[in-house]
Coordinates of C-alpha atoms and ligand atoms in Angstrom, one line a residue:
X22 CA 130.9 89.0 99.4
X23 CA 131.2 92.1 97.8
X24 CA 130.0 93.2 94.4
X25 CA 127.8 90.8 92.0
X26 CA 126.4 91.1 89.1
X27 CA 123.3 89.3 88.4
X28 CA 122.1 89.4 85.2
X29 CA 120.0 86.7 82.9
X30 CA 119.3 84.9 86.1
X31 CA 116.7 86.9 87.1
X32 CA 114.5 85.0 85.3
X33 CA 115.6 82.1 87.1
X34 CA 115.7 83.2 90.2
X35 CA 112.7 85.4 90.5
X36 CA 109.1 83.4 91.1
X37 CA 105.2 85.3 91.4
X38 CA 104.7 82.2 94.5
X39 CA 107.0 84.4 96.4
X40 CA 107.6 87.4 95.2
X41 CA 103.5 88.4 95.4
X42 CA 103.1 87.9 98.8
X43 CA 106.3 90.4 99.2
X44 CA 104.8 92.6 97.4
X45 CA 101.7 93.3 99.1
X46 CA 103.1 93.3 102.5
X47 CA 105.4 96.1 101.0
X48 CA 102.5 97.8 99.7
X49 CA 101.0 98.1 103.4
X50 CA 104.4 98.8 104.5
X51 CA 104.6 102.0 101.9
X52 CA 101.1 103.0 103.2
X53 CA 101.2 103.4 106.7
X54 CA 104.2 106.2 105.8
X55 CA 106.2 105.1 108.3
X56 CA 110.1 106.1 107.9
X57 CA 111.5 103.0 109.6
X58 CA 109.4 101.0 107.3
X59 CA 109.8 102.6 104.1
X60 CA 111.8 105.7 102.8
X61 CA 110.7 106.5 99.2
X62 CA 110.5 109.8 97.5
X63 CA 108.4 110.1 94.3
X64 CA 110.7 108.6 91.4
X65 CA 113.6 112.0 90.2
X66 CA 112.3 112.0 86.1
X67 CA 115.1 113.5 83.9
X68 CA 113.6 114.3 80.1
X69 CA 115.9 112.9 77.3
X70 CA 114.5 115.1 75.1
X71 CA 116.7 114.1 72.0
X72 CA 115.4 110.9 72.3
X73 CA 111.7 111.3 73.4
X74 CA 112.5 109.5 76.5
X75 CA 112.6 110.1 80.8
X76 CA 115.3 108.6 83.0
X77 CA 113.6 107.6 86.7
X78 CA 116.1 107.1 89.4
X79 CA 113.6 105.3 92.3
X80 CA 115.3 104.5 95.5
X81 CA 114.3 103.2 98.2
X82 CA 115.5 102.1 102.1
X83 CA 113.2 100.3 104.1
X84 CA 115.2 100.2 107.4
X85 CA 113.8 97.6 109.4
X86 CA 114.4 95.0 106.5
X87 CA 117.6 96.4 106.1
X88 CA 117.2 96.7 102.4
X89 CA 118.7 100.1 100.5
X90 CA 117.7 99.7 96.7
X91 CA 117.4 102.2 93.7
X92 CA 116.4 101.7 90.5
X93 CA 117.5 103.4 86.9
X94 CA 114.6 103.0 84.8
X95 CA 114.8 104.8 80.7
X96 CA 111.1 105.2 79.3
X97 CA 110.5 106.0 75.6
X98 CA 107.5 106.9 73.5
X99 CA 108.6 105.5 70.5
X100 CA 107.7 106.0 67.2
X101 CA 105.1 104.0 65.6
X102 CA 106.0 100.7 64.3
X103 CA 109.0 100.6 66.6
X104 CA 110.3 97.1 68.0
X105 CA 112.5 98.9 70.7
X106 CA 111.9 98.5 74.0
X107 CA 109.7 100.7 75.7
X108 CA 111.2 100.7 78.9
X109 CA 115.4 99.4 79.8
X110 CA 115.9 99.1 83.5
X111 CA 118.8 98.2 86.0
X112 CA 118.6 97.4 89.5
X113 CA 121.0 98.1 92.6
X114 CA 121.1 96.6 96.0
X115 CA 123.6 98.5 98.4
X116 CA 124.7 98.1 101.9
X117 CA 122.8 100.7 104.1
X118 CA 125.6 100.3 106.7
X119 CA 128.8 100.7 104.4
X120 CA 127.1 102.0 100.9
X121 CA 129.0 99.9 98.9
X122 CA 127.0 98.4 96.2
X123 CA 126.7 94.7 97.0
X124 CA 124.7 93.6 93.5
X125 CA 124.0 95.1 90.0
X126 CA 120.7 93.0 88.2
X127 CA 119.3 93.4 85.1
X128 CA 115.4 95.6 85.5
X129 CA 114.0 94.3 82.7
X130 CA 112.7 91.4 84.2
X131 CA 112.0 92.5 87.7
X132 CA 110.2 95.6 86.2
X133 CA 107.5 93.0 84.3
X134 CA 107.2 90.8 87.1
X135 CA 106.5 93.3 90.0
X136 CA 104.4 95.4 87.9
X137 CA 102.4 92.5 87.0
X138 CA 102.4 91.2 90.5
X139 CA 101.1 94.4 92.0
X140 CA 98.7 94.6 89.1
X141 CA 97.3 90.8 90.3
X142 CA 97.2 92.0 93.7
X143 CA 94.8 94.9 92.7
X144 CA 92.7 92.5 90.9
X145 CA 92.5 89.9 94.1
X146 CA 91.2 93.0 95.7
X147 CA 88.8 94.7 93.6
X148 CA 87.9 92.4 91.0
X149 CA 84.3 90.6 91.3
X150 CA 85.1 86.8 92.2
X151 CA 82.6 85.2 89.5
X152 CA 85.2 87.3 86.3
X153 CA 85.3 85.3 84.1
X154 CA 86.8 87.4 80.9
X155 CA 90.1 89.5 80.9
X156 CA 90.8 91.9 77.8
X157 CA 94.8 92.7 77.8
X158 CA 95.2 96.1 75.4
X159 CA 98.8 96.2 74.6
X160 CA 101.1 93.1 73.4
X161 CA 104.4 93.9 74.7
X162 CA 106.7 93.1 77.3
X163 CA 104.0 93.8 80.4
X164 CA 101.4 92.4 78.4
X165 CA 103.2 88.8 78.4
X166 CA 103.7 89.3 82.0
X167 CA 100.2 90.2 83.0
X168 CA 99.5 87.2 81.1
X169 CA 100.9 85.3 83.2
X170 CA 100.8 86.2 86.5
X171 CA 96.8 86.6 85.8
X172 CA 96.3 83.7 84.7
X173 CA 98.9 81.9 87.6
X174 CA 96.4 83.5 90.2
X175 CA 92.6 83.1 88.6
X176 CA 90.7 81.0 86.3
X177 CA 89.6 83.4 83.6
X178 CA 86.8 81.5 81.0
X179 CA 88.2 83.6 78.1
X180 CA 91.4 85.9 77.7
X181 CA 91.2 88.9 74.9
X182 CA 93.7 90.7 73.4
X183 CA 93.8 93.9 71.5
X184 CA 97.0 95.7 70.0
X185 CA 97.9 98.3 67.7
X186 CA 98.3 95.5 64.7
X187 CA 96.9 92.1 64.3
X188 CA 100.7 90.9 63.8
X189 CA 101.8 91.8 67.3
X190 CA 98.3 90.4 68.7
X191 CA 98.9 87.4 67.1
X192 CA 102.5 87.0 68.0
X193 CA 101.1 87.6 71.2
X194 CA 99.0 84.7 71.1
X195 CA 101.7 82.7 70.2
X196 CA 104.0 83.3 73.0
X197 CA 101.9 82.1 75.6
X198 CA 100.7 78.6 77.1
X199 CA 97.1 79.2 76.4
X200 CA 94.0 80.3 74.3
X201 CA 93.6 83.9 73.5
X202 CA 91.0 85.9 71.2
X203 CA 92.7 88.7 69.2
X204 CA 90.2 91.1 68.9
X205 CA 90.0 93.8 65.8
X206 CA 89.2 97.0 68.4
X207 CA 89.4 98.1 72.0
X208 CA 85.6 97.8 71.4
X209 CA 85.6 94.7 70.7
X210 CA 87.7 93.7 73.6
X211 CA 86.5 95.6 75.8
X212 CA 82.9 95.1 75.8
X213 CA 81.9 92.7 78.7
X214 CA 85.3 91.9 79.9
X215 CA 85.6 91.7 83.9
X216 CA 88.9 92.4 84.2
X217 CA 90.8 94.9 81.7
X218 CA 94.9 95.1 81.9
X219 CA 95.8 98.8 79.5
X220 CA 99.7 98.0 78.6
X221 CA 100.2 100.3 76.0
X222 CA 102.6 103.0 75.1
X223 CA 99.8 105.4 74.4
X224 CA 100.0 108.5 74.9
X225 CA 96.1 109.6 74.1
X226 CA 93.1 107.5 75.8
X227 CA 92.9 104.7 74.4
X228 CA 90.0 102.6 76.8
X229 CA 86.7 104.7 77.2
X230 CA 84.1 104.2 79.8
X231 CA 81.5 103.9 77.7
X232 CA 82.5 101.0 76.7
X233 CA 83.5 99.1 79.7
X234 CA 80.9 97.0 81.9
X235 CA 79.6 98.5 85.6
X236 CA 81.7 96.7 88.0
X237 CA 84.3 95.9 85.9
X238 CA 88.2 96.0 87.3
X239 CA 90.5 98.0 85.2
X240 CA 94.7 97.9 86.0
X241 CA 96.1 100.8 84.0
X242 CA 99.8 100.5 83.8
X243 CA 101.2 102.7 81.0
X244 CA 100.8 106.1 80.4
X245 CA 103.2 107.4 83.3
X246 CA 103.5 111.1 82.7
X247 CA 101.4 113.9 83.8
X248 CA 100.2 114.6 80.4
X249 CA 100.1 110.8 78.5
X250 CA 96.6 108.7 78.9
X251 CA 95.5 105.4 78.2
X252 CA 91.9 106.0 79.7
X253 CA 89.4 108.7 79.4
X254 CA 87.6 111.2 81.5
X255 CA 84.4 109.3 81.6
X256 CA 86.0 105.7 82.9
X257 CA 88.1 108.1 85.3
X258 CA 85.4 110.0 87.0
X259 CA 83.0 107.0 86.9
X260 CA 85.1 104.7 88.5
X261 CA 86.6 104.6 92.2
X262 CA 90.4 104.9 91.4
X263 CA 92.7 103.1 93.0
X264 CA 96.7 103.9 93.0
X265 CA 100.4 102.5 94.3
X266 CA 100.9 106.3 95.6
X267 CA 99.1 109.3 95.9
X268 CA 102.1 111.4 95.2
X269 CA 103.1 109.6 92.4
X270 CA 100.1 109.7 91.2
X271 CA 99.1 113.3 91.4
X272 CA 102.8 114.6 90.2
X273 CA 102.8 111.7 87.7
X274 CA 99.3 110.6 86.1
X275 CA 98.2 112.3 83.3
X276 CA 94.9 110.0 84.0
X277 CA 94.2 111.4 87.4
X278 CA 95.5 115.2 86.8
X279 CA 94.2 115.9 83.5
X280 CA 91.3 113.6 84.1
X281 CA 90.2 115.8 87.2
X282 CA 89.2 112.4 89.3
X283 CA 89.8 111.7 92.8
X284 CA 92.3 109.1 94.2
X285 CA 90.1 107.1 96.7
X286 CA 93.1 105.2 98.3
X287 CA 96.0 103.2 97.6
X288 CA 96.0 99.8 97.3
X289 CA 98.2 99.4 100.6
X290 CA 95.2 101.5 102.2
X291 CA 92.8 98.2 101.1
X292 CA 95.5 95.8 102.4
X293 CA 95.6 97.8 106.0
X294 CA 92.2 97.4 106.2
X295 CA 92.1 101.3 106.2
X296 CA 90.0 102.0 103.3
X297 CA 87.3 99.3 101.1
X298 CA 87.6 97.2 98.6
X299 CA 84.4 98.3 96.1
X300 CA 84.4 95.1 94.1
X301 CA 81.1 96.0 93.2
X302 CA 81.6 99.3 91.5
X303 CA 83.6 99.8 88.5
X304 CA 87.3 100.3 89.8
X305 CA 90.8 101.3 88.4
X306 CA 93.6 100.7 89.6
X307 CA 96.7 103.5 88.1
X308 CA 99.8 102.0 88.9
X309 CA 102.9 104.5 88.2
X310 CA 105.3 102.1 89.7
X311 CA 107.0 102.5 92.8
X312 CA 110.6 101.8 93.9
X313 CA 109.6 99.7 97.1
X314 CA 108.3 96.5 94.7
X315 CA 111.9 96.6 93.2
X316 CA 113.8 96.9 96.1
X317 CA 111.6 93.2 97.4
X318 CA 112.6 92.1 94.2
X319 CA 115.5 93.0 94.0
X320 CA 116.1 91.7 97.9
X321 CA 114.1 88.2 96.7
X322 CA 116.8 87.3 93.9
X323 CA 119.9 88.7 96.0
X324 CA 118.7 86.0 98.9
X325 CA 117.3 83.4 96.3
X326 CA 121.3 83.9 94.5
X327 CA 123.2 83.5 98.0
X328 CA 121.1 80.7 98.8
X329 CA 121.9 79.1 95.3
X330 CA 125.5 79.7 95.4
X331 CA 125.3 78.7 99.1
X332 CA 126.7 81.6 100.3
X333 CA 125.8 82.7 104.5
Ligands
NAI1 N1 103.2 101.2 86.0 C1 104.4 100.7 86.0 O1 105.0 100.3 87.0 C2 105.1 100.5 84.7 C3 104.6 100.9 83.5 N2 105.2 100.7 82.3 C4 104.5 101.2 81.1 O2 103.7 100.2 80.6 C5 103.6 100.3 79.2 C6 103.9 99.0 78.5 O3 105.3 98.7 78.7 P1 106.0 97.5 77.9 O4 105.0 96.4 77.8 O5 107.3 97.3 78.5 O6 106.2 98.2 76.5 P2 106.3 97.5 75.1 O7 107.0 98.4 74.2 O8 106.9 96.1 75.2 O9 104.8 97.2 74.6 C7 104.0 98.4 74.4 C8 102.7 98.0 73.7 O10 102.0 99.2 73.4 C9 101.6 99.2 72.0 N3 101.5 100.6 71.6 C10 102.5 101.4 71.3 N4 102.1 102.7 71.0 C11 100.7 102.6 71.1 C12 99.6 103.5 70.8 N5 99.9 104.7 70.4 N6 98.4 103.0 71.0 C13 98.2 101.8 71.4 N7 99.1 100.9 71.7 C14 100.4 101.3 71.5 C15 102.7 98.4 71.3 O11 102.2 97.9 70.1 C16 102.9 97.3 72.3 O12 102.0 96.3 72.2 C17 104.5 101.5 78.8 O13 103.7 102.7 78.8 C18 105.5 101.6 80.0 O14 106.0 102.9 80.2 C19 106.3 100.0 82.2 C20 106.9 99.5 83.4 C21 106.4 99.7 84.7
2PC2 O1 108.1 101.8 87.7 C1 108.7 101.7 86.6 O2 109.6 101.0 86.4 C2 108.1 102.5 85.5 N1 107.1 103.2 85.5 C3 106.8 103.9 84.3 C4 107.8 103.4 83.4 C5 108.8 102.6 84.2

């Protein structure tokens, strides 16, 4: 076997049953720093300033796993009203022995799926048990996913939405297997929610703590460069903040570095049993995205393919 390409079987091939579990034992793996575990530098960010967009090349090797993975994401702040894509992603697996490239798959879907995912896993660990409301801000691709894997993993009572129009929070609503409130403002969404997902392309806050109930869980997701925000400095400093990486976040978050607040841990710190879980204080959880949760993913659908095509 050489060279595949895998491309609208991702979907197929690519389950949150497995791929979570994967995911938070590579979290731990990223957070004990160990080189024979995991090898990845904070994501290389060229600007594409013609069109208002950054290309992230993330790899990764995680040598005993034997996995050698990068990533090519593009990332856009696009103009109002636009139905491009926020985000275009492809995915490499390569042979750590010989370097030859031994698969090509499409990002888009691993890049929703294992954002969700680690976004799920921050909630199982810092979200009160008894939530019973999650408010999703943002109706896009990582919206639908959040949607999903969320409601996969707990039994919300009531599921909000909020977006920039009522027409993409209602086409929301329609693309997904259950009941959801649109809601007219991030006010209105917000307030008394247990669990709040922030999916947007914002680049000015767009959630503010005075708005969001004490104890409350809060995965952040967009707003990936040093000067963008989805949340303000009020939620930031009140909350204990969570994060993949610390050195993502601090060259990466304009939540964390503008925002002044400290990084209590990462998430792999809570699954090491290094650092607690405060489900009862107000928590966020900035994920930047790291290159490890794509190259499990990536590793999950090159196995899941062989074993399809029954290949040793
Ligand atoms: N942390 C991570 O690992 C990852 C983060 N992202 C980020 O997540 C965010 C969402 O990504 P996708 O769902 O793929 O994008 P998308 O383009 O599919 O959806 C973006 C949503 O944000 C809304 N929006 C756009 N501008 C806005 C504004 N100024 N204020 C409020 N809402 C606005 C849009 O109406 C849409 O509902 C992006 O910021 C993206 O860069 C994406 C992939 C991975
Ligand atoms: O990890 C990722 O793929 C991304 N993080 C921010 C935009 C894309």
């Amino acid at each position: 076997l050489d060279f595949i390409t895998i491309q609208n079987e991702v979907e197929q091939l690519l389950q949150y049953r497995e791929l979570t579990p994967r995911l938070e034992e590579a979290l731990g793996k990223f957070s004990r720093r160990d080189s024979a575990e995991v090898i990845q530098p904070v994501r290389t960010t060229v600007p594409l300033q013609k069109h208002s967009g950054f290309l992230g090349v993330m790899p990764t090797y995680m040598e005993n796993d034997g996995v050698l993975c990068t990533k090519f994401v593009c990332f856009y702040k696009r103009e109002e009203g636009s139905t491009l894509p926020a985000t275009k992603a492809t995915v490499m697996l390569l042979d750590p022995e010989y370097g030859n490239v031994k698969a090509v798959m499409d990002g888009e879907v691993i890049t929703g799926m294992r954002t969700a995912a680690v976004s799920a896993i921050s909630a199982k660990l810092l979200m009160r048990p008894e939530a019973e409301v999650l408010t999703i801000l943002g109706s896009g691709l990582q919206a639908l996913s959040h949607y999903n894997v969320f409601t996969e993993m707990f039994s919300f009572k009531e599921i909000r939405v909020w977006s920039r129009t009522r027409q993409s929070a209602e086409g929301f609503c329609r693309s997904v297997s259950g009941p959801v409130t649109v809601c007219a403002s991030v006010e209105e969404a917000v307030r008394g929610a247990d669990a709040i997902v922030t999916v947007t392309r914002c680049t000015e806050p767009v959630l503010f703590g005075q708005w969001v109930k004490p104890g409350a869980h809060v995965a952040a997701v967009g707003a990936c460069r040093p000067n963008w925000r989805e949340l303000d400095d009020v939620l930031m400093k009140e909350a204990v903040v969570y994060t993949d990486s610390r050195e993502g976040a601090m060259a990466e978050s304009g939540d964390i570095i503008l925002s002044g607040a400290e990084v209590f841990a990462e998430l792999g710190d809570v699954i090491n049993g290094v650092k607690p879980a405060h489900r009862d204080k107000t928590t966020v959880f900035k994920s930047l995205g790291m290159g490890v949760e794509d190259a499990v993913s990536a590793q999950l659908v090159f196995d899941q393919w062989k074993a399809k095509a029954s290949l040793p």
